[in-house]
Short mmCIF file of C-alpha atoms in Angstrom, two decimals:
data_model
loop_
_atom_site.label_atom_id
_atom_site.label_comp_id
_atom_site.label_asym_id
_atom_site.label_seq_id
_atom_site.Cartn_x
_atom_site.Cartn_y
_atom_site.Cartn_z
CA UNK Q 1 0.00 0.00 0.00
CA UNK Q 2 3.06 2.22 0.91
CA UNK Q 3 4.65 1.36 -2.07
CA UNK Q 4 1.80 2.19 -4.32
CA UNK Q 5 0.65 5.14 -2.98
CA UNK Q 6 4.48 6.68 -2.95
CA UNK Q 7 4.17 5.50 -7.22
CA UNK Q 8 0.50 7.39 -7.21
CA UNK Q 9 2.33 10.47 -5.64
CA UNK Q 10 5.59 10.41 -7.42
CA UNK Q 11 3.76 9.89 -10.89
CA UNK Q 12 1.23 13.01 -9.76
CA UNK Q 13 4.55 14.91 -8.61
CA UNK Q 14 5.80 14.65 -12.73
CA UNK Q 15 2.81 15.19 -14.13
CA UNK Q 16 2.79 18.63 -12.45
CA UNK Q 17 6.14 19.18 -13.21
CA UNK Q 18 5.26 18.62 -16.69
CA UNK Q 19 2.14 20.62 -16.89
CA UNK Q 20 4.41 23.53 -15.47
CA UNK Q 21 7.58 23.18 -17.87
CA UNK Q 22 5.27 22.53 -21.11
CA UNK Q 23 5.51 24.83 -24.30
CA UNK Q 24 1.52 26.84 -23.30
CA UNK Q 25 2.29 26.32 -19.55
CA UNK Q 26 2.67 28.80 -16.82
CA UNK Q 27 6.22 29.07 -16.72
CA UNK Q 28 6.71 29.58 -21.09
CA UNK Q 29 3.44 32.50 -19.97
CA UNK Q 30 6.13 34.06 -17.52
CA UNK Q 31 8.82 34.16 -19.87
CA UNK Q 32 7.07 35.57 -22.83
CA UNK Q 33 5.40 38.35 -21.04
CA UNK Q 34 9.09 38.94 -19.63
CA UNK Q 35 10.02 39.53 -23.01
CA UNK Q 36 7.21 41.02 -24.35
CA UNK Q 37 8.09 43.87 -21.69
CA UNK Q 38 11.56 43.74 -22.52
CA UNK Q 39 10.90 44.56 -26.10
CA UNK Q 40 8.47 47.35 -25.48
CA UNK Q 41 10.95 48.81 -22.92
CA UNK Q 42 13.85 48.69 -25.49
CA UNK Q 43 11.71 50.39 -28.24
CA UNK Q 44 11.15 53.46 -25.72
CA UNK Q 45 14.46 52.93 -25.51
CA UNK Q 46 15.39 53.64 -28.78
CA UNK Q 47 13.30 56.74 -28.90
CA UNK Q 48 15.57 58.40 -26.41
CA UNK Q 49 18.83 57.94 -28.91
CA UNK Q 50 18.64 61.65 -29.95
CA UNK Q 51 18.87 62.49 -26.30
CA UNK Q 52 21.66 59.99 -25.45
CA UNK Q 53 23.68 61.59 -28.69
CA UNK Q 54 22.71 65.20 -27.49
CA UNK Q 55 24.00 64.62 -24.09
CA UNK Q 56 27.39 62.68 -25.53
CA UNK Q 57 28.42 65.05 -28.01
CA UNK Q 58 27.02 68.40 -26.63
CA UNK Q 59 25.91 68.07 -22.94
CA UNK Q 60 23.97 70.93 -21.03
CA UNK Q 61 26.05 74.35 -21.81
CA UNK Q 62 24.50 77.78 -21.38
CA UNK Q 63 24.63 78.65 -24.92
CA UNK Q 64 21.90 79.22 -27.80
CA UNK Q 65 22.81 76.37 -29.68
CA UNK Q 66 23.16 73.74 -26.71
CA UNK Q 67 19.71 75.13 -25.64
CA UNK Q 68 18.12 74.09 -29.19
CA UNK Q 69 20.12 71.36 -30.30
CA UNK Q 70 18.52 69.54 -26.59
CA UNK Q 71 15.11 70.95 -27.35
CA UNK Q 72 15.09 69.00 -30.82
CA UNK Q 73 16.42 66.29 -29.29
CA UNK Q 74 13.07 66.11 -26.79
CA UNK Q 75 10.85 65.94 -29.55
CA UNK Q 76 10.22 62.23 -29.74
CA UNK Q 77 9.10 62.08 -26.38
CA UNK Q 78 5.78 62.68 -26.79
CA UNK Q 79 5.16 60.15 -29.36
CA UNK Q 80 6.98 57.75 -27.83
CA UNK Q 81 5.31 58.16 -24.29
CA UNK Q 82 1.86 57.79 -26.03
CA UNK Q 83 3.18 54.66 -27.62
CA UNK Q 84 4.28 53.44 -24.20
CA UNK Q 85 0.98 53.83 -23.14
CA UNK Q 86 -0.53 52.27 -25.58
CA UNK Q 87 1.57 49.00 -25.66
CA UNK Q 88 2.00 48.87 -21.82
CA UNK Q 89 -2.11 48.81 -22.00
CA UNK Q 90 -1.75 45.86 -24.16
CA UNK Q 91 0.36 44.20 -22.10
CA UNK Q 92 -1.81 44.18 -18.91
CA UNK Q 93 -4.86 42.74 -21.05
CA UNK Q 94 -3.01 40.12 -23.09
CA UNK Q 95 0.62 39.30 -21.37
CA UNK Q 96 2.39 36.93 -23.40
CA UNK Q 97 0.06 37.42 -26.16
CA UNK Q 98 0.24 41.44 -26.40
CA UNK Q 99 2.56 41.58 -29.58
CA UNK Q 100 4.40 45.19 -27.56
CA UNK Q 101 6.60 45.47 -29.84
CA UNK Q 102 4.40 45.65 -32.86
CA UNK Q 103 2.25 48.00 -31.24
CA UNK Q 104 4.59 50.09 -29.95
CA UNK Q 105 5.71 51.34 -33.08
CA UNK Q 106 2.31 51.26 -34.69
CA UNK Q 107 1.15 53.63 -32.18
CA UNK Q 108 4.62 55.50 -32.07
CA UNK Q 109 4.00 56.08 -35.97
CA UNK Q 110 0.49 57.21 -34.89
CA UNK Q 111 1.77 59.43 -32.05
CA UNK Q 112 4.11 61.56 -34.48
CA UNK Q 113 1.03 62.28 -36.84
CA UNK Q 114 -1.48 63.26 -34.05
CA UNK Q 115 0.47 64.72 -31.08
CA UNK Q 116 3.05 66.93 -33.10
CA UNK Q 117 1.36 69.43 -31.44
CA UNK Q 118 1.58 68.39 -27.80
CA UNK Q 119 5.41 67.71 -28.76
CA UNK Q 120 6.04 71.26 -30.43
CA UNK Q 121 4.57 72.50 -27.23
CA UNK Q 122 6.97 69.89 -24.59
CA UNK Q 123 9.81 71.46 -26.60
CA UNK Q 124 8.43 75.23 -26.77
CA UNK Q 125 8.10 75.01 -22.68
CA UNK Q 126 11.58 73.18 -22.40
CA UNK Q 127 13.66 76.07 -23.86
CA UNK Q 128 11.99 78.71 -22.01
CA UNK Q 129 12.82 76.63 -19.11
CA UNK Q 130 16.42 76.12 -19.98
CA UNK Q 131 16.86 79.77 -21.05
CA UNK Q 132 15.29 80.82 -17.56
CA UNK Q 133 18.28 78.09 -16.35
CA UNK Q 134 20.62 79.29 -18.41
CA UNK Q 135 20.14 83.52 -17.33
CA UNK Q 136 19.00 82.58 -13.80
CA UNK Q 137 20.55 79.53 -12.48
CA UNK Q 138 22.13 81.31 -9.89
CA UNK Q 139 19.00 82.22 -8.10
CA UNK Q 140 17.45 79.61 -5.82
CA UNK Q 141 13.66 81.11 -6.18
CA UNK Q 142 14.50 80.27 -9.87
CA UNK Q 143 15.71 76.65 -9.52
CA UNK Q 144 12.47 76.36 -7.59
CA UNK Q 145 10.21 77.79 -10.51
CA UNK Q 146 11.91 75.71 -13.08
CA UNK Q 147 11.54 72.52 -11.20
CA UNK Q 148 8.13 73.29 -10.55
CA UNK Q 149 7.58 74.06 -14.08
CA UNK Q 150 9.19 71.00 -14.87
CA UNK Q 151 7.08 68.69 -12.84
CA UNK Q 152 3.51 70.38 -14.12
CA UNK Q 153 4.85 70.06 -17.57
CA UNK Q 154 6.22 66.51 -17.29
CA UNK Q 155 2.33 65.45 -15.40
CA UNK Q 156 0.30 67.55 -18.31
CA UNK Q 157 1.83 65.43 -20.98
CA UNK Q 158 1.50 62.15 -19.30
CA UNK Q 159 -2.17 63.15 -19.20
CA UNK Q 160 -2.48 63.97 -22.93
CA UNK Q 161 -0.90 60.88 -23.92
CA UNK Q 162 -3.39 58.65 -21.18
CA UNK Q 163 -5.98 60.50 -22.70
CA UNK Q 164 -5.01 60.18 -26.19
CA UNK Q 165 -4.73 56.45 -25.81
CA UNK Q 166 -7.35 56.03 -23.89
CA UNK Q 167 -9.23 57.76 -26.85
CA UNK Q 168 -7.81 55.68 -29.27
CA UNK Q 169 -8.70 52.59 -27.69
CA UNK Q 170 -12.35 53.73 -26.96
CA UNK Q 171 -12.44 55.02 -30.81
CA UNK Q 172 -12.86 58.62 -30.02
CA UNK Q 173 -11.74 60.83 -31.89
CA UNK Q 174 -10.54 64.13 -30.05
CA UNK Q 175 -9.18 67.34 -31.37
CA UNK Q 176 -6.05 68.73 -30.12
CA UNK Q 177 -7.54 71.45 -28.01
CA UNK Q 178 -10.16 68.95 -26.63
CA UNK Q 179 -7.22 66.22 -25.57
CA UNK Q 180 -5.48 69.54 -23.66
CA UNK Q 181 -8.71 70.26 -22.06
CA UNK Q 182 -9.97 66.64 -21.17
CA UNK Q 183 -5.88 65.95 -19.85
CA UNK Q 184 -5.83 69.31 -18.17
CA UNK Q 185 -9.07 68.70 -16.26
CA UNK Q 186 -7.93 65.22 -15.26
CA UNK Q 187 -4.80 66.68 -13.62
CA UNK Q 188 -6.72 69.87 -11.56
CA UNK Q 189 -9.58 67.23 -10.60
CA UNK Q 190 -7.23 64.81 -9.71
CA UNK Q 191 -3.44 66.04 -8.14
CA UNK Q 192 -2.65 63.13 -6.18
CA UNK Q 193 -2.53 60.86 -9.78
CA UNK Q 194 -0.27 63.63 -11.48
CA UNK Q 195 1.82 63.37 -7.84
CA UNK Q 196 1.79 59.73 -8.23
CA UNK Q 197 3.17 59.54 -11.68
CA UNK Q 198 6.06 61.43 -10.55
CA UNK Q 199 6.48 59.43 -7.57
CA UNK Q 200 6.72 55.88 -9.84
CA UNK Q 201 9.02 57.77 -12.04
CA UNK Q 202 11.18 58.63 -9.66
CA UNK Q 203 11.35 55.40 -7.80
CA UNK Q 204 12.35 53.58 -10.88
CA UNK Q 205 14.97 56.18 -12.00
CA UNK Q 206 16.31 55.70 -8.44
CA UNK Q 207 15.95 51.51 -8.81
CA UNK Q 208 17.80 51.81 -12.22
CA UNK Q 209 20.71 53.56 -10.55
CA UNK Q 210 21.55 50.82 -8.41
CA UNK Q 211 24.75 48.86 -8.50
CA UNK Q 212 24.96 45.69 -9.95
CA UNK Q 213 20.80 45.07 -10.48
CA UNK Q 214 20.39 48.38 -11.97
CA UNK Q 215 21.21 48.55 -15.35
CA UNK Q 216 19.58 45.27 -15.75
CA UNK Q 217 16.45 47.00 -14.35
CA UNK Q 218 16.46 49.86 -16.66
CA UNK Q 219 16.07 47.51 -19.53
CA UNK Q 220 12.62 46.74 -18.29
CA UNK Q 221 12.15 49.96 -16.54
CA UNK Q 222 9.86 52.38 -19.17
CA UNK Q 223 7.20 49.28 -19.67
CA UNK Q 224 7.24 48.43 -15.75
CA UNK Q 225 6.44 53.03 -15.66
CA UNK Q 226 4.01 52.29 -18.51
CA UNK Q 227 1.98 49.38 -16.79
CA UNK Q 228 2.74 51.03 -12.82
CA UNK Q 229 0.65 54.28 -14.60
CA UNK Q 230 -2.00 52.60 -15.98
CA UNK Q 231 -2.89 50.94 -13.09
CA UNK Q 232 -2.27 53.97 -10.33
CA UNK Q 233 -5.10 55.38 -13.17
CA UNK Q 234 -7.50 52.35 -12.92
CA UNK Q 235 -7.08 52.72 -9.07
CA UNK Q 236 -7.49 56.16 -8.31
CA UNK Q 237 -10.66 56.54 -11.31
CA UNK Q 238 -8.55 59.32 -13.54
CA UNK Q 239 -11.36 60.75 -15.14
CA UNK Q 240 -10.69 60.49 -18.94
CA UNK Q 241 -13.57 62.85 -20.35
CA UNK Q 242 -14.72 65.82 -20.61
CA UNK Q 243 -17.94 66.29 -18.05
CA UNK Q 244 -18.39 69.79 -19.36
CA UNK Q 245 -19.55 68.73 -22.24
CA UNK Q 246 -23.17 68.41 -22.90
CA UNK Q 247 -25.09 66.55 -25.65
CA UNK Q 248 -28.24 68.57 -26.54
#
């Protein structure tokens, strides 16, 4: 009886073990989401190489042409947080089966033709925030103003690309002065989410810093921000339309 039941448990202990290790099991699930974020994460990554060659070659100098060469170099930002958004979305609903990395540059393709605007404005307020740096970096009052500036500015685009991909995926269709207005209402009516976002961003700027773990981290880091803002908006009810509005 020993002897039989110790077969009956050894045989149910592999067929677990195989159930576990096979190609659609939990484990292959795991691994393929893991690399569906890596691949989203290193296609925001590649977004950011005009930034990484600005700060190589030029670096932050108090001159006119530093100021615009890192102003042009901002400019895919927008697009590419909107398809961040959008792909980190996917890849709550569908894991392993998201296809980020198609997506991402689908929507980053998208992004470039929609929100040129919201990026021509990123880069407008970025130069009058460097120049303000640039004249009055001595002054402390003015450090203060431009990182205050910095963090409204950085929260009001997060919001137009949430509520630009939010619109997409609801198939709205929003001008640009409604998305400012819908992400600019979100943000007053809500604080603590615009807070929030700043708060994930700068834990995982601080987590990719780390020795050893941390570089390794950044290479999932923007669609771990992504997925961490999408779900501090599904917790906290971001309100993603315009109440104001009124249909007769």
């Amino acid at each position: 009886m020993s002897a039989t039941s110790n077969a009956t448990g050894r045989t149910g202990t592999a067929g677990r073990v195989r159930v576990l290790l096979a190609l659609d099991g939990p484990v292959a699930a795991t691994m393929l989401t893991v690399f569906q974020y890596f691949v989203v994460s290193i296609s925001f990554i590649g977004c950011l190489v005009p930034v990484v060659a600005f700060t190589a070659l030029v670096g932050w100098q108090p001159t006119h042409l530093a100021l615009w060469l890192g102003v042009l170099s901002l400019l895919p930002l927008v697009p590419a947080g909107y398809a961040l958004l959008r792909s980190s979305r996917r890849l709550l609903a569908d894991r392993a089966d998201a296809q980020g990395g198609r997506l991402y540059w689908r929507s980053f393709v998208v992004g470039c033709r929609t929100l040129w605007w919201a990026a021509a404005g990123a880069s407008a307020v970025a130069l009058l925030l460097a120049y303000d740096l640039a004249l009055f970096g001595d002054s402390d009052a003015m450090l203060l103003f431009v990182a205050a500036g910095a963090a409204v500015a950085v929260m009001l685009l997060i919001a137009v690309c949430v509520v630009a991909a939010a619109g997409v995926a609801a198939g709205v269709a929003r001008r640009p002065i409604e998305t400012l207005s819908v992400a600019a209402r979100a943000v007053a009516r809500r604080p603590h989410i615009g807070l929030a976002w700043l708060l994930i961003i700068a834990l995982g700027l601080i987590g990719a810093g780390l020795p050893i773990i941390g570089s390794a981290f950044a290479l999932f880091l923007p669609a771990l921000l992504g997925a961490a803002i999408h779900i501090c908006n599904d917790a906290l009810c971001l309100p993603l339309t315009d109440e104001t509005r009124r249909t007769p």
